[in-house]
Coordinates of C-alpha atoms and ligand atoms in Angstrom, one line a residue:
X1 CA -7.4 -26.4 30.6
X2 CA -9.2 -23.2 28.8
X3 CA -7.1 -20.9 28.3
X4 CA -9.0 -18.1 29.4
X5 CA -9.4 -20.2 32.8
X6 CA -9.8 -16.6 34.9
X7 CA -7.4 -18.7 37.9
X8 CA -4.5 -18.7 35.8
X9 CA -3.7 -15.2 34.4
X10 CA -2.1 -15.4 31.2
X11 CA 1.8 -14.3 31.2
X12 CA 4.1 -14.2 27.7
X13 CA 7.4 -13.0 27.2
X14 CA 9.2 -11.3 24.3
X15 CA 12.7 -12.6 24.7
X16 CA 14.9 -11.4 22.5
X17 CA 19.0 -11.5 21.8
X18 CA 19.9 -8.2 21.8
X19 CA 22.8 -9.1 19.0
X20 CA 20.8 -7.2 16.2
X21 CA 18.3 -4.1 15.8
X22 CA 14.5 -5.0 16.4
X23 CA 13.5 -6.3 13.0
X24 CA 10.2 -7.9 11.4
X25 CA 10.5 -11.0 12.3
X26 CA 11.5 -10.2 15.9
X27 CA 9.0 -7.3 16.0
X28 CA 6.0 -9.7 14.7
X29 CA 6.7 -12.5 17.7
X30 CA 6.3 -9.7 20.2
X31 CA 3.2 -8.5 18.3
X32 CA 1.7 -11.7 18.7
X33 CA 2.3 -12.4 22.5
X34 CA 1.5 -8.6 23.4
X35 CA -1.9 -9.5 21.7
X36 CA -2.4 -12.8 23.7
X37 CA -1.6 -10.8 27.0
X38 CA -3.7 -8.0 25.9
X39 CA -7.1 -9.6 24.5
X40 CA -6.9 -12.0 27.7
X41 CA -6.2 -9.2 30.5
X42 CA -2.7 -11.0 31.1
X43 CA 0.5 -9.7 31.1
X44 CA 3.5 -8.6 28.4
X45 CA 7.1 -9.7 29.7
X46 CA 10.3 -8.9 28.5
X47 CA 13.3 -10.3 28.7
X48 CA 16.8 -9.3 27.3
X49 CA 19.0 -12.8 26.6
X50 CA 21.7 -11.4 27.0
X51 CA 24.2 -14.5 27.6
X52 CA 26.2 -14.2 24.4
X53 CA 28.2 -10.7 26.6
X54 CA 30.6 -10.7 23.7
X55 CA 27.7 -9.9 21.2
X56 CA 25.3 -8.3 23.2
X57 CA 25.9 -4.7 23.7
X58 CA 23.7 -1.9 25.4
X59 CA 23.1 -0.3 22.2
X60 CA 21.0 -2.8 20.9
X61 CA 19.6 -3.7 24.2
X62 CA 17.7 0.2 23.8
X63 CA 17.2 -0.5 20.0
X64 CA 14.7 -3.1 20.6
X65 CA 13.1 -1.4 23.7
X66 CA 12.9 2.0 21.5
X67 CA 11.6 -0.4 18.5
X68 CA 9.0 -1.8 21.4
X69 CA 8.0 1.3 22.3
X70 CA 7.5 2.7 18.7
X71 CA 5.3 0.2 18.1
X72 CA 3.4 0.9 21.2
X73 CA 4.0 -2.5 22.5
X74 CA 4.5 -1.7 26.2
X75 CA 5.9 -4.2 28.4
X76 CA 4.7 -4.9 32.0
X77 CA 6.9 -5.5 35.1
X78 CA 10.9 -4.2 34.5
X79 CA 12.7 -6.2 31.9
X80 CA 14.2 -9.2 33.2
X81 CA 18.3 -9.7 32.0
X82 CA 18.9 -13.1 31.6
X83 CA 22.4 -13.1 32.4
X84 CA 21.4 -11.7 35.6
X85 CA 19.9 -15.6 36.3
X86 CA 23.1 -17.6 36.0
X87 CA 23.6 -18.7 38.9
X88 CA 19.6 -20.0 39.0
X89 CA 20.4 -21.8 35.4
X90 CA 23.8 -23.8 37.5
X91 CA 21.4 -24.5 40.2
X92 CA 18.8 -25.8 37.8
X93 CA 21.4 -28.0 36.3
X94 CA 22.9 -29.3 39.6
X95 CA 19.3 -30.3 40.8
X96 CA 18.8 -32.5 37.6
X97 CA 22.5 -34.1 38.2
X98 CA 21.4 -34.7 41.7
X99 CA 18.0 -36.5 40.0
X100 CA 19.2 -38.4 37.5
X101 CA 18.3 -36.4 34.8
X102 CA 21.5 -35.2 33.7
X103 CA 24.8 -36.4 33.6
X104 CA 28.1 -35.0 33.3
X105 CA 29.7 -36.0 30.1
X106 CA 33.7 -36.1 29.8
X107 CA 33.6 -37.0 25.6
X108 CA 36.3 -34.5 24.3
X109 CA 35.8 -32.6 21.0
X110 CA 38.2 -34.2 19.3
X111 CA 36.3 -37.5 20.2
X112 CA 33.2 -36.4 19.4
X113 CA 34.4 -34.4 16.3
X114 CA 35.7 -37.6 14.6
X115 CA 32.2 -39.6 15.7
X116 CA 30.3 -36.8 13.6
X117 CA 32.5 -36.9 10.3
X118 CA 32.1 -40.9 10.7
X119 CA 28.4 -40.6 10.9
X120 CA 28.4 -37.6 7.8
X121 CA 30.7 -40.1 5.9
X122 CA 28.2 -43.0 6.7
X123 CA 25.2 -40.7 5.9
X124 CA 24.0 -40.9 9.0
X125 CA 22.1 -38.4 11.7
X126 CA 24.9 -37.1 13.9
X127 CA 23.4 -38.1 17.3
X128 CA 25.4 -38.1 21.0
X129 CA 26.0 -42.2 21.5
X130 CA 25.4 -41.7 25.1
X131 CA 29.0 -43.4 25.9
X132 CA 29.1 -41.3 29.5
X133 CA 25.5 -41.7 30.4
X134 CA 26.3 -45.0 31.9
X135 CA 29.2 -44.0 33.6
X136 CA 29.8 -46.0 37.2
X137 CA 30.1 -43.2 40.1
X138 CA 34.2 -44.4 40.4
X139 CA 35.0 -43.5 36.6
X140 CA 32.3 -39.8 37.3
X141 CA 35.2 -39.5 40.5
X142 CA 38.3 -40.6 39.3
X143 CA 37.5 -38.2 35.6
X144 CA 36.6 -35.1 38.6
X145 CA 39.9 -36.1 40.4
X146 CA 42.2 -36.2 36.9
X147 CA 40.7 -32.7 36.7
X148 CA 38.8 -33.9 33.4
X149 CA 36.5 -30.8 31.4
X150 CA 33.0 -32.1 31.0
X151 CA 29.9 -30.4 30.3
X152 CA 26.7 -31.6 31.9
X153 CA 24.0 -33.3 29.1
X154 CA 20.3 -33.9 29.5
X155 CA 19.2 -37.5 30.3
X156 CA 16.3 -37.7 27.2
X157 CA 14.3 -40.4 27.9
X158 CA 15.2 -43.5 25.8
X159 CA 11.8 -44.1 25.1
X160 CA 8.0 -42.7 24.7
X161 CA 6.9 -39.4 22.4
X162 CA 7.1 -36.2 23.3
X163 CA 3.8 -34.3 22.3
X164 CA 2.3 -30.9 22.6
X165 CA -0.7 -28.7 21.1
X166 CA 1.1 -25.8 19.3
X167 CA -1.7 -22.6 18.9
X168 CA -0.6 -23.0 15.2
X169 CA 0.6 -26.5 13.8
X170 CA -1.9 -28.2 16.4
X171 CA -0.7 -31.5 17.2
X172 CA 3.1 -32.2 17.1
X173 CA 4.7 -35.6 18.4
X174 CA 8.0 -36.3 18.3
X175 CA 9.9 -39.6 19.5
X176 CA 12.5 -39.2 22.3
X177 CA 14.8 -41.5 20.4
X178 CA 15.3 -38.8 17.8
X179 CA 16.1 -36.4 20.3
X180 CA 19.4 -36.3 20.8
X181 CA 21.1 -35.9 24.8
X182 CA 21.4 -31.9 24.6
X183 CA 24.3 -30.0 26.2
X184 CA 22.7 -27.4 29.3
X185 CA 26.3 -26.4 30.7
X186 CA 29.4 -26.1 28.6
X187 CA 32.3 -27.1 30.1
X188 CA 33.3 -23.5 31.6
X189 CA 30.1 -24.2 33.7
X190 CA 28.1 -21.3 31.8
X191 CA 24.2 -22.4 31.1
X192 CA 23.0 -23.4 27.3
X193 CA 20.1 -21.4 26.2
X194 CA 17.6 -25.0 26.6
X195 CA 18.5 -24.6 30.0
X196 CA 18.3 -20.9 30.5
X197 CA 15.1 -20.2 28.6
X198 CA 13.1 -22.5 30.8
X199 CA 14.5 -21.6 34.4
X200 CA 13.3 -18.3 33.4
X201 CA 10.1 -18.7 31.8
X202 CA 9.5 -20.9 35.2
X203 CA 10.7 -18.3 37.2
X204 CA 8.6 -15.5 35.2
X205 CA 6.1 -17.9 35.5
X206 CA 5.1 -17.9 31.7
X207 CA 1.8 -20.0 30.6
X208 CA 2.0 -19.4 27.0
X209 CA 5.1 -18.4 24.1
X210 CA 4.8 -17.6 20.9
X211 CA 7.8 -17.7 18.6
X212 CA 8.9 -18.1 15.2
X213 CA 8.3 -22.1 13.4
X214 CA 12.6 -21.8 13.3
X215 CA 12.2 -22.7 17.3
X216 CA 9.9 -25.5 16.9
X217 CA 12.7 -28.2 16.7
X218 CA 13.8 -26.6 20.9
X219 CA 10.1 -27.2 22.2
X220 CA 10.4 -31.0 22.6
X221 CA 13.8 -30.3 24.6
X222 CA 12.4 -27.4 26.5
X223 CA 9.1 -29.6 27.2
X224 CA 10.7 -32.9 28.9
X225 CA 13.4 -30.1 30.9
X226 CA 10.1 -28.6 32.4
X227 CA 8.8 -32.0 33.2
X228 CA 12.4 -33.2 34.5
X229 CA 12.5 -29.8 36.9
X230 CA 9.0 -30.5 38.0
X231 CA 7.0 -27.9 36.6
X232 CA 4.0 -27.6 33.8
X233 CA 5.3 -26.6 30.2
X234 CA 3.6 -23.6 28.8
X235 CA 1.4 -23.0 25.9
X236 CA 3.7 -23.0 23.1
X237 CA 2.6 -21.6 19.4
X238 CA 5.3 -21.6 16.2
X239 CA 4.2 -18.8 14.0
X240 CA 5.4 -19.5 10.5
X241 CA 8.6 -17.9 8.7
X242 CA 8.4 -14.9 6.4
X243 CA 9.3 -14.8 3.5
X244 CA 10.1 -11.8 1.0
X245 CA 8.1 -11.7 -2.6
X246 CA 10.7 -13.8 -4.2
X247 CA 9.1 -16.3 -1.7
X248 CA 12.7 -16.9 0.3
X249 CA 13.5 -16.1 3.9
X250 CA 13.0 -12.2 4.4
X251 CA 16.5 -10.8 4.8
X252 CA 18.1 -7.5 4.6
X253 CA 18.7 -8.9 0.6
X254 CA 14.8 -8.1 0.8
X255 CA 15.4 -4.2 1.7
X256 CA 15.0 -2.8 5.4
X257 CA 14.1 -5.4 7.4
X258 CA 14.7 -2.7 11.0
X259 CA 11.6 -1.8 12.4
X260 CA 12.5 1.6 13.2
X261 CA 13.7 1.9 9.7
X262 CA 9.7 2.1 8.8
X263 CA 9.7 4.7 10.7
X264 CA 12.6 6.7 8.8
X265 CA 10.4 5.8 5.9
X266 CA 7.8 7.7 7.1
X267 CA 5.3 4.7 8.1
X268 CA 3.2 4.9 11.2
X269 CA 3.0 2.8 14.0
X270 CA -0.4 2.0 14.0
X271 CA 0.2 0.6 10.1
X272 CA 3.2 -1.3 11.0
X273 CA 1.3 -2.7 14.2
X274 CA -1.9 -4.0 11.7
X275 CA 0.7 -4.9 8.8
X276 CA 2.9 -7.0 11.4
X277 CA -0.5 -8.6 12.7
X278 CA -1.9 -10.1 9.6
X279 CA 1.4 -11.5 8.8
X280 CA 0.5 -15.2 9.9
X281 CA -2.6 -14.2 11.5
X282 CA -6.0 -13.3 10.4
X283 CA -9.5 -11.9 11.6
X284 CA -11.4 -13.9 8.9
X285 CA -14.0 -11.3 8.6
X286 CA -12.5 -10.2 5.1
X287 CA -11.0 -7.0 6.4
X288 CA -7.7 -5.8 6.3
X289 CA -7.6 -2.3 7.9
X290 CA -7.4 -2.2 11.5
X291 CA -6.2 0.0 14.4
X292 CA -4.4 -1.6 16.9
X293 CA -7.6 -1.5 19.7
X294 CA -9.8 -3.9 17.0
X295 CA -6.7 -6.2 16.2
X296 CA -6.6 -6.9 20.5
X297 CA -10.5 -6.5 20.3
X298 CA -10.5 -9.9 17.4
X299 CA -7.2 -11.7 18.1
X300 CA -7.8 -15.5 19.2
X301 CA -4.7 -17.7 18.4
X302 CA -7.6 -19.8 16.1
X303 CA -6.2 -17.1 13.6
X304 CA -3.0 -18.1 13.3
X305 CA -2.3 -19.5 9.6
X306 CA 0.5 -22.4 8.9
X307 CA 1.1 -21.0 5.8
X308 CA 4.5 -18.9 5.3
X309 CA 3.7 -15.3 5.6
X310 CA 4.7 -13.1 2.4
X311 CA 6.0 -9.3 3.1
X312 CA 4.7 -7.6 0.6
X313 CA 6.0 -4.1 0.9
X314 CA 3.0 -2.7 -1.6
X315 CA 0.4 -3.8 1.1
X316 CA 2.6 -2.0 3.8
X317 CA 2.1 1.2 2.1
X318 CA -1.3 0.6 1.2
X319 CA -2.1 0.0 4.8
X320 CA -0.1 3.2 6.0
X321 CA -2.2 5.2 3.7
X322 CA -5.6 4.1 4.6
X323 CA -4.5 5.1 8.1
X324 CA -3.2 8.6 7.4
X325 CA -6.1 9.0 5.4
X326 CA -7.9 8.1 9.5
X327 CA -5.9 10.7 11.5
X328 CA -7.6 13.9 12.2
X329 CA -6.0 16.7 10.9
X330 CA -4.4 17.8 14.4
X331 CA -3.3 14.7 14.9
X332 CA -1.5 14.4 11.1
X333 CA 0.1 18.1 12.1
X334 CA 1.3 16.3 15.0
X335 CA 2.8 13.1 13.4
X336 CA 4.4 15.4 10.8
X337 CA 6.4 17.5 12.4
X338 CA 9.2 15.7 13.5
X339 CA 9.5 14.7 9.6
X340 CA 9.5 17.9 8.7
X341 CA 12.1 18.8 11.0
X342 CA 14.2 15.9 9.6
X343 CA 14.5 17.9 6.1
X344 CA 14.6 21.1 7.8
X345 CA 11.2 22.3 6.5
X346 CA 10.5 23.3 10.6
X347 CA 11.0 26.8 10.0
X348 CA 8.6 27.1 6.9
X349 CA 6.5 25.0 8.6
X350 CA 6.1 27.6 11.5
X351 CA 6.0 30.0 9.9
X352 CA 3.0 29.0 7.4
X353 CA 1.2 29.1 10.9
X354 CA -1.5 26.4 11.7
X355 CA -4.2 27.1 9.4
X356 CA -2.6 26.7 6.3
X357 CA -0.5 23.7 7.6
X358 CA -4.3 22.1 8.7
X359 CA -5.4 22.9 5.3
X360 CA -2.7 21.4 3.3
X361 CA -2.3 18.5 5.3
X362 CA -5.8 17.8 4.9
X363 CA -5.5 18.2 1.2
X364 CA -2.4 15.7 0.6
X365 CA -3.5 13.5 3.0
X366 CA -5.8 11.8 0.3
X367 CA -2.6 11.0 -1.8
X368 CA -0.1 10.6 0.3
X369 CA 1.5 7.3 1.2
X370 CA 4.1 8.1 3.6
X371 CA 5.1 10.8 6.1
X372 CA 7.8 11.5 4.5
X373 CA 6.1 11.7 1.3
X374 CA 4.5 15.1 2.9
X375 CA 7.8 16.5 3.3
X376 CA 8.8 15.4 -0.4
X377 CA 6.5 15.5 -2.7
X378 CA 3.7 18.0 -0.8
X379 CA 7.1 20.2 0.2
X380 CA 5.6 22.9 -2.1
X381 CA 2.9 24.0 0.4
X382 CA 6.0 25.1 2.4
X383 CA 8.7 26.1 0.2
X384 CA 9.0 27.2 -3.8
X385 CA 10.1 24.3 -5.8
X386 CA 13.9 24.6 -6.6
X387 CA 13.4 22.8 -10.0
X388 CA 10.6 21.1 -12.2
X389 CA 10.7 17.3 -12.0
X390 CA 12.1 15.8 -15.4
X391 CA 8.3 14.2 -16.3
X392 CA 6.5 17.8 -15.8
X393 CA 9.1 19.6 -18.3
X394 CA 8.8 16.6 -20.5
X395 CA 5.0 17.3 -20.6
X396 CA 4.0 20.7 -19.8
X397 CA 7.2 22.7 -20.4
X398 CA 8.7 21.0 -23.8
X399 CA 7.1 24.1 -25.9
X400 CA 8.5 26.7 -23.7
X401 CA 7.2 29.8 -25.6
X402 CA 3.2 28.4 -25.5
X403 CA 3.9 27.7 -21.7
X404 CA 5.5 30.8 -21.1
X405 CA 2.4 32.8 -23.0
X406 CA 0.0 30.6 -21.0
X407 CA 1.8 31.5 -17.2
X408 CA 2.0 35.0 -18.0
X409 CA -1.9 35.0 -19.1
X410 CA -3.2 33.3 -15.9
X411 CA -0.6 35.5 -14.0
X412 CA -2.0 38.4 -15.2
X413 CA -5.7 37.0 -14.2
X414 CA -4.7 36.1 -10.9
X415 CA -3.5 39.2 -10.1
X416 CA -7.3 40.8 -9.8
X417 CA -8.9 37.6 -8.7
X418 CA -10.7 38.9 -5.7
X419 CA -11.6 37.4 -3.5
X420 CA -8.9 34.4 -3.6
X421 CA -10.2 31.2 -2.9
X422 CA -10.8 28.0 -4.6
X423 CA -14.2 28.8 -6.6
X424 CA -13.1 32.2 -7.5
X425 CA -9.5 31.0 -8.7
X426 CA -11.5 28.3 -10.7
X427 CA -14.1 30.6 -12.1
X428 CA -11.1 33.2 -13.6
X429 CA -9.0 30.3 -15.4
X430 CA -12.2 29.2 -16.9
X431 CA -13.3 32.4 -18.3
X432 CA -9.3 32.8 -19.1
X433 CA -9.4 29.3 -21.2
X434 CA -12.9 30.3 -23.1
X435 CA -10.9 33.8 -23.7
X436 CA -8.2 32.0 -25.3
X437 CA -10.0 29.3 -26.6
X438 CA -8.6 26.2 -25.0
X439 CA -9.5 23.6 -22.9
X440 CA -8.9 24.4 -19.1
X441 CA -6.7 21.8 -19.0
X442 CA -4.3 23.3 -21.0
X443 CA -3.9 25.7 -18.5
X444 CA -4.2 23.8 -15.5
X445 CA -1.4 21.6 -16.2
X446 CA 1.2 24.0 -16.8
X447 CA 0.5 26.3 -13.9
X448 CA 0.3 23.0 -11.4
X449 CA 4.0 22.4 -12.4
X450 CA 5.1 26.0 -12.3
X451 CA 3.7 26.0 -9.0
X452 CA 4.5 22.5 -7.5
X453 CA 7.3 21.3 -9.4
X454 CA 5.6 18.1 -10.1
X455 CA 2.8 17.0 -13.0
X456 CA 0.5 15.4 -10.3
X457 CA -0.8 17.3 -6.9
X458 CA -4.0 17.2 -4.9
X459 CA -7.1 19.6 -6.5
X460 CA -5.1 22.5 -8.2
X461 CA -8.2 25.2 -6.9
X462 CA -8.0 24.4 -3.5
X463 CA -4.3 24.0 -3.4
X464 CA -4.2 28.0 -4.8
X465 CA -6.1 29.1 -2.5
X466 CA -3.8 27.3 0.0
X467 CA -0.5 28.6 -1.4
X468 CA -2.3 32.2 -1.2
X469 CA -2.0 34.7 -4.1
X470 CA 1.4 36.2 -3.4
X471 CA 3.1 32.9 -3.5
X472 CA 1.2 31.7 -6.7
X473 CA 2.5 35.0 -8.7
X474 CA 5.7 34.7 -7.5
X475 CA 5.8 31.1 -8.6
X476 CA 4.4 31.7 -11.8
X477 CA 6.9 34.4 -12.7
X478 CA 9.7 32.2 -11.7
X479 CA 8.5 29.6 -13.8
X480 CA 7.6 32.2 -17.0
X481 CA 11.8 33.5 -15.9
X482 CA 12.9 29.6 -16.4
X483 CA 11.1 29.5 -20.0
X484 CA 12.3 31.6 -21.2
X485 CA 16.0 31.2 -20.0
Ligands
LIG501 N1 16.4 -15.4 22.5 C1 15.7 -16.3 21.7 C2 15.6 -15.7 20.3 O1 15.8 -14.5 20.1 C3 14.4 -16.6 22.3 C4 13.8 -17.8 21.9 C5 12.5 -18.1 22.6 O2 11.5 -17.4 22.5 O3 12.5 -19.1 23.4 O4 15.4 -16.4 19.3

């Protein structure tokens, strides 16, 4: 069947543990299936597994949804709690007992335990030898009677392949024979996570799921369950691993691997959203830059690649400044300002008022990698700089008495340039440097680091005008005070 068949609306699930914060790897495999749901008009689910209660807590239940929402990956219908299903899971369970496609199994670990060491010391495949599947009804009774702990094991068919189309790895077979005879209850009754995952995407009614290539060895099991229960399988696509630069399994080893740690980093949303996408997936028209509306408009699961996907942290930034360099300057004022509240810059900020604050966001947007990087390194639009960086003393300050001489000159211009703005201020240190005989330059450097702190900054003239005259005396005598100190 099509997948965009119109009769059967597509429905995917993110379905995460909440034992951990929402990271890349997580946030990517909800990426993917949000962008199924939304490029076919279908529908986004969520649900929390939440079985393991000992590891689970609330907290990290609203980490993920916050990480979700950051991401502007919103759900449809109310999240679904697994552990809410339990007692659909036993039913699920008892109905393939009743069928034949399950049977209780009475194998103690210690039994079992010594069959695996045997098989490890023979070099063998550890696989279940099936001694309770044949069990008569009289030994099934008199084991229940002696009050004998089992757990209930899936009948796998002794013979014929399991196949399916994955989105990504196309074809995959797999012999029943190699699949071993799974566990779906423990033997304090509670369901296995083969057995819960499926009641649930058959009750959520899920036609396709995307997930990570680590689950790809659960699909064959999950596939003959939904044929044992009577129902179709899904759609099922295994997006490869990711990997850090030193091309092994990104871990927090690799740096922050929390989505919402991006955000602390000062990355946007809309960067992490195109950054996620084209990890394992690709538009093939030779672009890289997208916003989220023209990823939906493009994504077809043909995209998917099979190769390992590589974070590389340099493209991440890359990406988060080519779109800071597309928000509008209201919306960048916007975006900044809980930043700047997070280094206590709000008051400054406000008190700047809105033009200058549109005006020097629009100049360090073209250099700026980050949000926070506004706050850091363009803090001198707001506030004086409390020292000069060790590069622009090493450079522009090491003869103190030339760079004092050349500060007080241009201070001393500055104070009669009339009116202030950008072409004025650039026509005065001109005639200044002819006046002196030097290159502009030589003035230009010193005064950006008396005024920034730093030896690089966005167009020195416009930044002036910016900053305003009062401020650039004050920070020029400050500076000429520090030389000569
Ligand atoms: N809770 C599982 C996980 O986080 C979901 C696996 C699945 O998508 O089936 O890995």
């Amino acid at each position: 069947m099509s997948m965009s068949d119109p009769s059967t609306p597509i429905r995917v699930r993110f379905a995460p543990s909440p034992t951990g914060f929402l990271h890349v790897g997580g946030a990517r495999t909800a990426l993917f299936n949000y962008l199924l749901a939304r490029s076919r008009g279908g529908q986004f689910l969520l649900r929390i597994e939440d079985t393991d209660l000992e590891r689970s807590t609330p907290e990290m239940v609203d980490a993920i949804l916050n990480g979700l929402t950051w991401l502007g990956l919103a759900w449809d219908e109310e999240p679904v709690y697994q552990s809410k299903n339990r007692s659909a899971h036993v039913a699920a369970a008892n109905q393939l007992l009743e069928q034949g496609h399950a049977y209780r199994c009475f194998c103690s670990k210690e039994e079992l335990d010594s069959k695996r060491r045997k098989a490890e010391e023979e070099g063998r495949a550890y696989r279940y030898d099936g001694t309770c599947r044949g069990l008569s009804p009289d030994e099934i009774e008199n084991n229940l009677e002696a009050n004998k702990p089992f757990v209930v094991r899936f009948s796998v068919p002794q013979e014929g392949i399991t196949r399916f189309k994955d989105m990504v790895r196309k074809n995959v077979a797999v012999q029943n024979t190699e699949i071993d005879d799974f566990v779906i209850l423990r033997s304090d009754g509670s369901p296995v996570y083969q057995l819960a995952v499926v009641v649930d995407d058959m009750t959520m009614q899920v036609t396709h799921i995307i997930r990570g290539e680590d689950h790809i060895s659960n699909t064959p099991k999950q596939i003959l369950l939904y044929l044992a229960l009577g129902a179709k399988p899904p759609k099922f696509g295994h997006v490869p691993l990711i990997l850090g630069s030193d091309g092994k399994r990104l871990s927090k080893r690799h740096g922050a691997t929390s989505v919402l740690a991006f955000e602390e980093q000062g990355i946007l949303p809309e960067a992490m959203f195109n950054f996620l996408a084209l990890l394992g997936w690709s538009a093939k028209d030779n672009r890289e830059f997208y916003q989220p509306e023209e990823i939906i408009k493009r994504f077809e699961p043909a995209g998917f690649n099979k190769t390992p996907a590589v974070f590389d942290q340099d493209k991440l930034q890359w990406l988060n400044s080519q779109h800071i360099k597309a928000l509008s300057a209201s919306e960048l004022l916007q975006r900044v300002q809980p930043v700047f509240a997070r280094h206590d810059l709000e008051e400054a900020f406000t008190a700047a008022g809105e033009t200058v604050n549109l005006n020097a966001l629009t100049l360090l947007q073209e250099k700026m990698r980050t949000l926070e990087e506004f706050a850091t390194f363009g803090q001198y639009f707001w506030v004086d700089p409390e020292n000069y960086s060790q590069e622009a003393v090493e450079r522009y300050f090491q003869n103190a008495d030339e760079a004092r001489k050349t500060l007080s000159a241009v201070e001393r211009v500055l104070t009669s340039c009339d009116p202030f703005d950008a072409d004025r201020i650039e026509v005065v240190m001109r005639d200044l440097a002819d006046e002196m005989g030097v290159k502009a330059a030589t003035l230009i450097h010193p005064v950006r680091v008396a005024l920034t702190g730093f030896h690089v900054s966005p167009s020195l003239f416009d930044m002036m005008a910016i900053l305003g005259q009062e401020t650039c005396l004050r920070r020029l005598q400050n500076a000429v005070a520090y030389l000569k100190s």
